[in-house]
Structure formats: C-alpha cells, structure tokens
C-alpha cells in the first residue's frame, strides 16, 4: 500500500482534511520556485510557496506497514479548499506549544495548546497535543494510537 493511502487514513486520526508528507511540501515549494525562475520580467515575483498552500507541522509518524518516518503537515488551504483562517491566526501559539512539547516543558505546552483551543475549539490537532501533554503529566491515559515517543504504533 502506498504512502498516500496511509496518509489518507491518518486524516481521520488527526481530524485534518488534507495531510501531506514533508516530501510533498518540498515538491510544492520547488515547483513554485521553478515557475518563478522561468518568468522573465522586470517586476519581482513574490515567493508564493508558503502562501499558496499554507501548512503547519503536525507530527512525525511511521505509517502502518512502512519502515520510514514521515514528517506530517496539515495543509490549511488550497485554491479549491477554503483557507482555515482560525488555524492560521493561532499558528504562532501552536508553534510555541510544539516547541515547548519538544523541549519537554509539558506544562507550558498545555498552556499554549489551551490558548489555541480557546481561539479555535475545533482544532483537533491542538486537542490531540493537549491530551498527549495531559497524559505525560499523568492527568489522563495516553491516546491509544500513540506510543510514548509520539510515533504511531
């Protein structure tokens, strides 16, 4: 089974309409950069790689049946899918929550992910990280799909 099918399964787990691997995100950025290089004009063409498909890092996973670790991103909008402005507005707080999580400052991560959820209670990824933090602090049982290191079992 290919990686795309595994990513499609993960959209349900994370509650995200569109998930992409780091490889896909890099290809999107490279294709936009290549397009800009081909344009011959005296006006500067803006770098659209980060604005056409805004995204945020979600997790590092090993999909079932695979032996590779994928960096997983949520695409927050496309030309055919409305931009999720609430997630985009909470991006800096979300990123601070991830930074605290990886620095093992779990209490601070709880604070940041809580702030994200105050702005957008429907943010399923922030909710998942809040639950992971609470599990790490012993406030609840860990989510069943995730092992202690954050990789999918």
C-alpha atoms as one frame of an Amber mdcrd trajectory, in Angstrom:
protein
   0.000   0.000   0.000   1.433   3.361  -0.940   2.173   6.287   1.336  -0.739
   8.349   0.005  -3.208   5.722   1.187  -1.604   5.702   4.634  -1.776   9.490
   4.810  -5.435   9.339   3.867  -6.028   7.010   6.840  -4.211   9.476   9.094
  -6.544  12.325   8.097  -9.208  10.596  10.180  -6.907  10.158  13.174  -5.821
  13.805  13.185  -9.139  15.235  12.013  -7.479  17.114   9.146  -8.990  17.402
   5.665  -5.570  17.384   3.952  -2.313  15.908   5.235   0.927  15.907   3.293
   4.383  14.494   3.843   7.489  16.653   4.013   8.418  15.339   0.562   5.156
  16.607  -0.919   5.542  20.017   0.727   9.093  20.275  -0.643   7.898  19.368
  -4.153   5.191  22.037  -3.982   7.719  24.656  -2.916  10.201  23.578  -5.596
   7.558  23.707  -8.339   6.596  27.266  -7.392  10.226  28.326  -7.209  10.889
  26.763 -10.620   7.878  28.604 -12.047   9.170  31.900 -10.689  12.590  31.349
 -12.234  11.048  30.823 -15.686   9.186  34.153 -15.541  11.130  36.853 -17.375
  10.025  40.206 -16.029  11.423  43.363 -14.558   8.982  43.132 -11.655   9.871
  40.890  -8.780   7.595  37.867  -8.474   6.777  37.146  -4.811   7.592  33.778
  -3.291   4.220  32.028  -3.240   5.446  28.703  -1.910   4.411  29.486   1.627
   1.176  31.283   0.768  -0.445  29.153  -1.937  -0.567  26.101   0.327  -0.123
  27.347   3.887   0.556  24.438   6.208   1.627  23.545   9.708   3.683  20.705
  11.090   1.524  18.028  12.716   3.586  15.033  13.748   6.346  12.590  12.986
   4.827   9.212  12.178   5.646   5.738  10.972   2.626   4.690   8.909   1.370
   1.153   9.357   3.209  -1.191   7.020   6.074   1.245   6.428   9.547   1.443
   7.937  10.176   5.099   7.228   9.407   8.041   9.467   7.340  10.771   7.829
   7.143  14.406   8.797   3.436  15.152   8.577   1.901  18.531   7.686  -1.662
  19.787   7.641  -2.436  21.859   4.556  -4.539  24.781   5.787  -5.906  25.848
   2.424  -5.668  25.297  -1.315  -7.067  27.047  -4.363 -10.086  24.706  -4.117
 -10.370  24.452  -0.306 -11.102  27.489   1.841  -8.245  28.701   3.998  -8.645
  27.789   7.663  -8.090  31.309   8.987  -8.567  30.322  12.644  -5.703  27.836
  12.460  -3.570  30.311  10.560  -4.211  33.013  13.182  -3.309  30.607  16.010
  -0.186  29.348  14.199   2.366  31.174  16.375   0.787  29.925  19.605   0.539
  26.413  18.127   4.227  26.526  17.158   5.160  27.664  20.676   3.186  24.700
  22.017   5.128  22.334  19.769   8.407  23.930  20.805   7.532  23.507  24.491
   6.456  19.887  23.835   9.780  19.026  22.184  11.715  20.770  24.941   9.731
  18.606  27.382   8.232  21.683  29.039   4.891  19.925  29.108   3.183  22.354
  31.493   3.986  25.251  29.165   2.837  23.207  26.166  -0.510  22.657  27.941
  -0.790  26.430  28.302  -0.090  27.112  24.618  -2.331  24.362  23.252  -5.045
  25.526  25.656  -4.755  29.025  24.168  -5.032  27.593  20.654  -8.191  25.732
  21.666  -9.659  28.881  23.240  -9.285  30.576  19.840 -10.486  27.527  17.906
 -12.174  24.744  19.920 -12.464  22.642  16.733  -8.678  22.354  16.293  -8.324
  18.578  16.512  -4.519  18.551  16.285  -4.138  21.028  19.153  -6.624  18.895
  21.121  -4.538  15.777  20.438  -1.391  17.522  21.694  -3.227  18.805  24.762
  -4.287  15.211  25.509  -0.721  13.989  24.989   0.513  16.648  27.403  -2.105
  15.729  29.984  -1.152  12.062  29.633   2.529  12.934  30.097   1.603  14.858
  33.255  -0.405  11.872  34.488  -3.725  13.714  34.249  -5.259  11.199  31.838
  -4.483   7.973  29.989  -2.405   8.348  26.819  -4.245   8.275  23.495  -4.324
   4.630  22.400  -2.913   5.208  18.931   0.328   6.779  20.121   3.255   5.209
  21.916   5.302   7.120  24.479   7.648   8.566  21.849   4.883  10.072  19.740
   5.194   7.675  16.818   2.228   5.713  15.632   2.246   2.161  16.888
